[in-house]
Coordinates of C-alpha atoms and ligand atoms in Angstrom, one line a residue:
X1 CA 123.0 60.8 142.2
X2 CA 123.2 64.5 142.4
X3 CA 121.0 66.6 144.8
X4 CA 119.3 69.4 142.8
X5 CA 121.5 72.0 143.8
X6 CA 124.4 70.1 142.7
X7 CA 123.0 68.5 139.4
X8 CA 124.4 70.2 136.4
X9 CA 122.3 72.6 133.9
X10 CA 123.5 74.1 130.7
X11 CA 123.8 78.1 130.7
X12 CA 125.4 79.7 127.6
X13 CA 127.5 76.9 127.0
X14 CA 128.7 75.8 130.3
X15 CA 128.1 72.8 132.2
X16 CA 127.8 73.7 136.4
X17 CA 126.0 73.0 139.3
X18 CA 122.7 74.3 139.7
X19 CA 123.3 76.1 142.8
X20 CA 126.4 77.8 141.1
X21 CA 125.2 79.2 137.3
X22 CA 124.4 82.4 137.4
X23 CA 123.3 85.2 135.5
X24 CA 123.6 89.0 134.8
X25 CA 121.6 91.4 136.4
X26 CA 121.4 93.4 132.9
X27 CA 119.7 89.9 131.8
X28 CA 116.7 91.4 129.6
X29 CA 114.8 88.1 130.8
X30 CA 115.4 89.2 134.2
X31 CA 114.4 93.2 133.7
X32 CA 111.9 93.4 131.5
X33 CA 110.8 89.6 130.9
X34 CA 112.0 89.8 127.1
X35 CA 112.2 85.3 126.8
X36 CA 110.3 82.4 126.0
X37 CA 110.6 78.9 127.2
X38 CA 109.6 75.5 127.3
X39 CA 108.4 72.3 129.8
X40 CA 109.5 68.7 128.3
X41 CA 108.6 65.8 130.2
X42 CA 110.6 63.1 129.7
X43 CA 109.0 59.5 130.0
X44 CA 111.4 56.2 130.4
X45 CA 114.0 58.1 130.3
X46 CA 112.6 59.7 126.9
X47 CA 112.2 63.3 126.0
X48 CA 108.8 62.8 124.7
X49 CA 107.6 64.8 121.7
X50 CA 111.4 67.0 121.6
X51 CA 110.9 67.9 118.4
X52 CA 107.6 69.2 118.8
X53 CA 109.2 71.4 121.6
X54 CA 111.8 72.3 119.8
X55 CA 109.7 73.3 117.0
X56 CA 107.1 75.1 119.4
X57 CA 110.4 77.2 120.9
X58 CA 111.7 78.1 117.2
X59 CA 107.8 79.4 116.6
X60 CA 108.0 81.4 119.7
X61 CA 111.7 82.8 119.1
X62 CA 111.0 83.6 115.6
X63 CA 107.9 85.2 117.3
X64 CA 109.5 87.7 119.3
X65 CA 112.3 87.8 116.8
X66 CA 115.0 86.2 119.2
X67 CA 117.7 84.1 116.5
X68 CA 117.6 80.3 117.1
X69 CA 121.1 80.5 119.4
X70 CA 121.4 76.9 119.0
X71 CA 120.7 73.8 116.1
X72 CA 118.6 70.4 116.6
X73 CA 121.3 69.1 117.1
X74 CA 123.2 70.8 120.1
X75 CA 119.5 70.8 121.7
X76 CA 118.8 67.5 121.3
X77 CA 122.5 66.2 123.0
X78 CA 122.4 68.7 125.5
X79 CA 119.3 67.9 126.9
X80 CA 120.2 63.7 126.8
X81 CA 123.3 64.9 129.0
X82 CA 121.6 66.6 131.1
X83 CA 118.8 63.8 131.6
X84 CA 121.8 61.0 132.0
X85 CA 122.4 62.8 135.4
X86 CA 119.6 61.1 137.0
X87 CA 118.8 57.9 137.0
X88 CA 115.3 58.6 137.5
X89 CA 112.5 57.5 134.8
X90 CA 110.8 61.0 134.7
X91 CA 111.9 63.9 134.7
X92 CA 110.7 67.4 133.4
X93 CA 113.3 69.3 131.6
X94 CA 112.8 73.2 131.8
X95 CA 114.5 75.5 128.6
X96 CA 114.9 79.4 128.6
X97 CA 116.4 81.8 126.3
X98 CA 116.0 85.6 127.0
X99 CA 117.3 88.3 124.4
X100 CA 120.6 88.8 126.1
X101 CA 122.5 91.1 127.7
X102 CA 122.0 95.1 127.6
X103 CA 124.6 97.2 128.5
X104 CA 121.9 99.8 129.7
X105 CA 117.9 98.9 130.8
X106 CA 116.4 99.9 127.3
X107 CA 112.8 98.3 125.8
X108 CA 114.6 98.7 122.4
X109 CA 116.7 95.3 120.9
X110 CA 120.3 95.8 121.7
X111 CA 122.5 95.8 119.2
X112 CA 124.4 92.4 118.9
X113 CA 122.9 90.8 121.7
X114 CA 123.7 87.3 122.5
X115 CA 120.6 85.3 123.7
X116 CA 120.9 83.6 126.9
X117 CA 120.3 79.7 126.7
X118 CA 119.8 78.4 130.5
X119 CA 118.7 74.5 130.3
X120 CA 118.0 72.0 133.7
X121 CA 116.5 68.7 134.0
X122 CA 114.8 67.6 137.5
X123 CA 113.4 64.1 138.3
X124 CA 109.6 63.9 139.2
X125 CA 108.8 61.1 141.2
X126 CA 105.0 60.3 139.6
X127 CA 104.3 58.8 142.9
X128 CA 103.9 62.4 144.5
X129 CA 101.7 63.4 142.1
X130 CA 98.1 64.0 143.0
X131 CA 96.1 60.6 141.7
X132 CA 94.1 62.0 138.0
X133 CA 91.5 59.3 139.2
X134 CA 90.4 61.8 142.1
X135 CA 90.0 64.7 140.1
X136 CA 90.7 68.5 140.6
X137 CA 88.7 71.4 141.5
X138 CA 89.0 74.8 138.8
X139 CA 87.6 78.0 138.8
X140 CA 86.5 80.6 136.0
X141 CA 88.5 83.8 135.8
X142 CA 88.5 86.9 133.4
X143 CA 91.7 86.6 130.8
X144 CA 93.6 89.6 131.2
X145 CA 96.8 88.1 129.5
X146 CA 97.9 90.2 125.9
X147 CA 97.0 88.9 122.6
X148 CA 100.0 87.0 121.7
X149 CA 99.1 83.7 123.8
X150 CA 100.7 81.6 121.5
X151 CA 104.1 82.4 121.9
X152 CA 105.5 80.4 125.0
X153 CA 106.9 83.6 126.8
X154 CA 108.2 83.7 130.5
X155 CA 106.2 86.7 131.0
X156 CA 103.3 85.1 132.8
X157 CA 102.3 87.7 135.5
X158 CA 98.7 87.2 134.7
X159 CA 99.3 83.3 134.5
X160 CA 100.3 83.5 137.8
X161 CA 97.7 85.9 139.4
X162 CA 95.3 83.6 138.0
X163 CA 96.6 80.5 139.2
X164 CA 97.0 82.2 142.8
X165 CA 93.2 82.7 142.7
X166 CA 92.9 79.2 142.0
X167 CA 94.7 78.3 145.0
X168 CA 93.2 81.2 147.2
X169 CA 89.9 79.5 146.1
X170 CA 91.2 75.7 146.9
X171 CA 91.4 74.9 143.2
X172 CA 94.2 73.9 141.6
X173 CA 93.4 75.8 138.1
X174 CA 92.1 79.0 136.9
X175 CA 90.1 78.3 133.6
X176 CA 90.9 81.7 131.7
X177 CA 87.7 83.5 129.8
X178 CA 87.7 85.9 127.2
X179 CA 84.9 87.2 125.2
X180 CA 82.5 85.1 127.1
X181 CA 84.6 82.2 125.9
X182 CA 86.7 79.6 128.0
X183 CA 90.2 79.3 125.7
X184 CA 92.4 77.3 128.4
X185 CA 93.8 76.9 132.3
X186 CA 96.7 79.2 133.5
X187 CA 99.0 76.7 132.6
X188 CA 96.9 73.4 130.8
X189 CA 94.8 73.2 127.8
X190 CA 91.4 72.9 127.9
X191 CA 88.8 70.5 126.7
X192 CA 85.6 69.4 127.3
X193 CA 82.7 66.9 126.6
X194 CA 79.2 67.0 125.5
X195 CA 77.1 64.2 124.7
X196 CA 80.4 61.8 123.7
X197 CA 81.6 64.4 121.7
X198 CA 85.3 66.0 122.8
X199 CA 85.8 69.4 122.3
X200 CA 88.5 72.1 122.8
X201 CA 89.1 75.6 121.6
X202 CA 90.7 75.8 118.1
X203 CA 94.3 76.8 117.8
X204 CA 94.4 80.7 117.6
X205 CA 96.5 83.8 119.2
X206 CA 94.5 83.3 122.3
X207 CA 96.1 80.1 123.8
X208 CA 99.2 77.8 123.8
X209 CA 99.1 75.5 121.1
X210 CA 100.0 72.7 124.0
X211 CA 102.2 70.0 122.5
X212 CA 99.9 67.5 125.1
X213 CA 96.5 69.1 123.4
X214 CA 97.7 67.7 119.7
X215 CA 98.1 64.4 121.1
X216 CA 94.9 63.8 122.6
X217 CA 93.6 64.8 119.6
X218 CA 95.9 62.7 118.0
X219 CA 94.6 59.4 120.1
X220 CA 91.1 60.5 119.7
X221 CA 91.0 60.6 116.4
X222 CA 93.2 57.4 116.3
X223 CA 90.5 55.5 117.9
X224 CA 87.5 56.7 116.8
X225 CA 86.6 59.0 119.5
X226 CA 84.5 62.4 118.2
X227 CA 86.4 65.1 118.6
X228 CA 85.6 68.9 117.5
X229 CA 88.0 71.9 117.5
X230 CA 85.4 74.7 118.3
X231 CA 84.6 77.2 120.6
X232 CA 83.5 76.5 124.2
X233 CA 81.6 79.4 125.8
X234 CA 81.2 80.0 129.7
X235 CA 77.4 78.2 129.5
X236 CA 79.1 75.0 127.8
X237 CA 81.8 75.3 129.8
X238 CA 79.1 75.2 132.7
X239 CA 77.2 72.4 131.6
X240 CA 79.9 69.8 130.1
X241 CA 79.2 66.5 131.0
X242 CA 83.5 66.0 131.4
X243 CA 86.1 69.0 131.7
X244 CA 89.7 67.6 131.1
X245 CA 92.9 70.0 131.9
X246 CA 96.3 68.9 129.4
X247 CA 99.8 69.8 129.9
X248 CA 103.4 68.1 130.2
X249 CA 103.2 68.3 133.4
X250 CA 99.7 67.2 134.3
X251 CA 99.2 65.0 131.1
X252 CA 95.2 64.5 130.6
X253 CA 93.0 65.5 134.7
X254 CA 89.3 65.4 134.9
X255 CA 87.6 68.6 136.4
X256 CA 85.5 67.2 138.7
X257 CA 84.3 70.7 140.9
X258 CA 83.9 74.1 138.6
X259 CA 83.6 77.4 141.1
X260 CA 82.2 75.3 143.6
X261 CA 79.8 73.1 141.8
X262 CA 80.0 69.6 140.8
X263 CA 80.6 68.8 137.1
X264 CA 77.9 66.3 136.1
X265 CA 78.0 63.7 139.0
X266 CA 81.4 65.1 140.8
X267 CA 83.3 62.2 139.6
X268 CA 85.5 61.7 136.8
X269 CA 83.9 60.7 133.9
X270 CA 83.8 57.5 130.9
X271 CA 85.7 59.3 128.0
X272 CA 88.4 61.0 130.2
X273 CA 88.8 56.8 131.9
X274 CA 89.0 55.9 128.4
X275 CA 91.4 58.7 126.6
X276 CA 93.5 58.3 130.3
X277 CA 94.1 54.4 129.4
X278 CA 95.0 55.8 125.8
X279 CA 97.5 58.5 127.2
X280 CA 98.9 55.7 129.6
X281 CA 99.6 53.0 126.2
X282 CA 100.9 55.5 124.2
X283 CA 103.4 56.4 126.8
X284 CA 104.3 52.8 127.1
X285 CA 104.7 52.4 123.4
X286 CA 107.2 55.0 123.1
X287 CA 109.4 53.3 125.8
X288 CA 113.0 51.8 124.7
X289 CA 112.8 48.4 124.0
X290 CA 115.2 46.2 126.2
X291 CA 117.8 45.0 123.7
X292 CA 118.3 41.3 123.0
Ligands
PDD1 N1 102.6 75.2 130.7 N2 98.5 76.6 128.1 C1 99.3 77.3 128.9 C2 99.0 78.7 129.2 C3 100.5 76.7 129.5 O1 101.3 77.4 130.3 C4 100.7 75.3 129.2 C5 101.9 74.5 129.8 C6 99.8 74.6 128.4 C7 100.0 73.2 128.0 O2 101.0 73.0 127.0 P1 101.9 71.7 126.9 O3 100.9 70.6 126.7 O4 102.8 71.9 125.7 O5 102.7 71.5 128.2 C8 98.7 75.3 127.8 C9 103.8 74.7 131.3 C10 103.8 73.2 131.6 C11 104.4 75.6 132.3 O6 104.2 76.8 132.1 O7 105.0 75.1 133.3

């Protein structure tokens, strides 16, 4: 199996080692952060949800106006190749495409530009993750990203600033608030529950619409769990009885310590036990078959 460095990844339609692709320094992704991009897990050797991804990048490129550089098609068998490298399970694939080049630094579109597709896969051994049935600790922080938080860009300076509080802090997420209202983590969605009933933020400019979000909801509604798309403000946020963070890379963790204080008893609680057991089958359920 390849090391990391030497594994291949896909840049503008050449296969090389890791450690060798390389881009342009006139790369608008690299000056003025002008890309978008996407996380997909892959489970049992499965990209799960790819078409949502896919779908989620197309919404973002169309977004910032970028044209779709490549079809389903050339996605979808790029990213299998890329995975067969590793014989590994689970692995998170990680997809950019930036405007292009410019022949000179300029916040205007070049004329002609060719995006830049870079595409890698990397094992994740689940084993190093930190165990969901001990929780995380999050804080509350101002949301000073821009409006458009829907489109999946790599321009994520205030993502980052916020998760860095986090971890200044000994958390491990930054739970962002705007207009008195909690919308989602620096890099998770965001739900919460009151009295049995689950709730998250509705879909809006203001966060990601995560492709891990719309299948919890998916699985609560699928089993008769109550589930509300509405707005959470700081003082629900405050006294949830659960707090759950979602993302591909994270799946479904409890909130167990919120700036400092204990949510409800500390511990992870009944419906996040239950939608993890959920999260877990449906995983299983989407694995290949062995063939007879
Ligand atoms: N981030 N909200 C934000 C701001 C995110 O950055 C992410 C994921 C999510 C969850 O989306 P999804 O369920 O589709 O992963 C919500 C990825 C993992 C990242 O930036 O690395």
């Amino acid at each position: 199996m390849p090391t990391l460095s030497e594994a291949l990844v896909y840049l503008n339609g050449e296969f090389s080692p890791l450690g060798e692709a390389k881009i342009s320094v006139m790369d608008r992704g690299f000056l003025l952060g002008d890309a978008v991009y996407e996380v997909i897990p892959v489970f049992s050797g499965v990209p799960f949800r790819l078409a949502h991804h896919l779908n989620r990048l197309n919404n973002s490129l169309k977004a910032i106006k970028i044209p779709e550089p490549l079809e389903q098609k050339s996605w979808i068998s790029i990213i299998e190749k890329l995975c067969a490298q590793f014989t590994d399970e689970n692995q998170s694939i990680y997809l950019q495409v930036t405007r292009g080049i410019s022949p000179t630094r300029d916040h205007v579109f070049p004329q002609d530009a060719k995006p830049t597709v870079f595409i890698m896969a990397k094992p994740v051994d689940m084993d190093t993750l930190p165990d969901p049935y001990q929780g995380v600790s999050a804080i509350t922080i101002d949301d000073i990203r821009w409006r458009y938080c829907y489109i999946k860009a790599t321009t994520l300076l205030a993502n980052v600033l916020a998760k860095q509080s986090a971890l200044e802090q000994d958390a491990s997420e930054a739970i962002l608030i705007r207009d008195g209202n909690a919308l989602e983590g620096a890099a998770s969605n965001l739900f919460i529950v009151k009295d049995n009933n689950i709730i998250t933020p509705p879909k809006s400019e203001n966060l990601l619409p995560g492709i891990t979000r719309d299948v919890i909801l998916e699985l609560a509604n699928n089993h008769d769990l109550v589930v509300t798309e509405s707005n959470i403000s700081l003082d629900e946020l405050g006294n949830a009885d659960e707090i759950w963070l979602t993302s591909s890379v994270k799946e479904v963790v409890p909130v167990v310590t919120l700036d400092n204080q204990p949510v409800a008893d500390g511990h992870p609680g009944e419906q996040w036990k239950k939608m993890k057991l959920l999260y877990e089958d449906f995983k299983k359920s989407l694995s290949p078959q062995p063939s007879h």
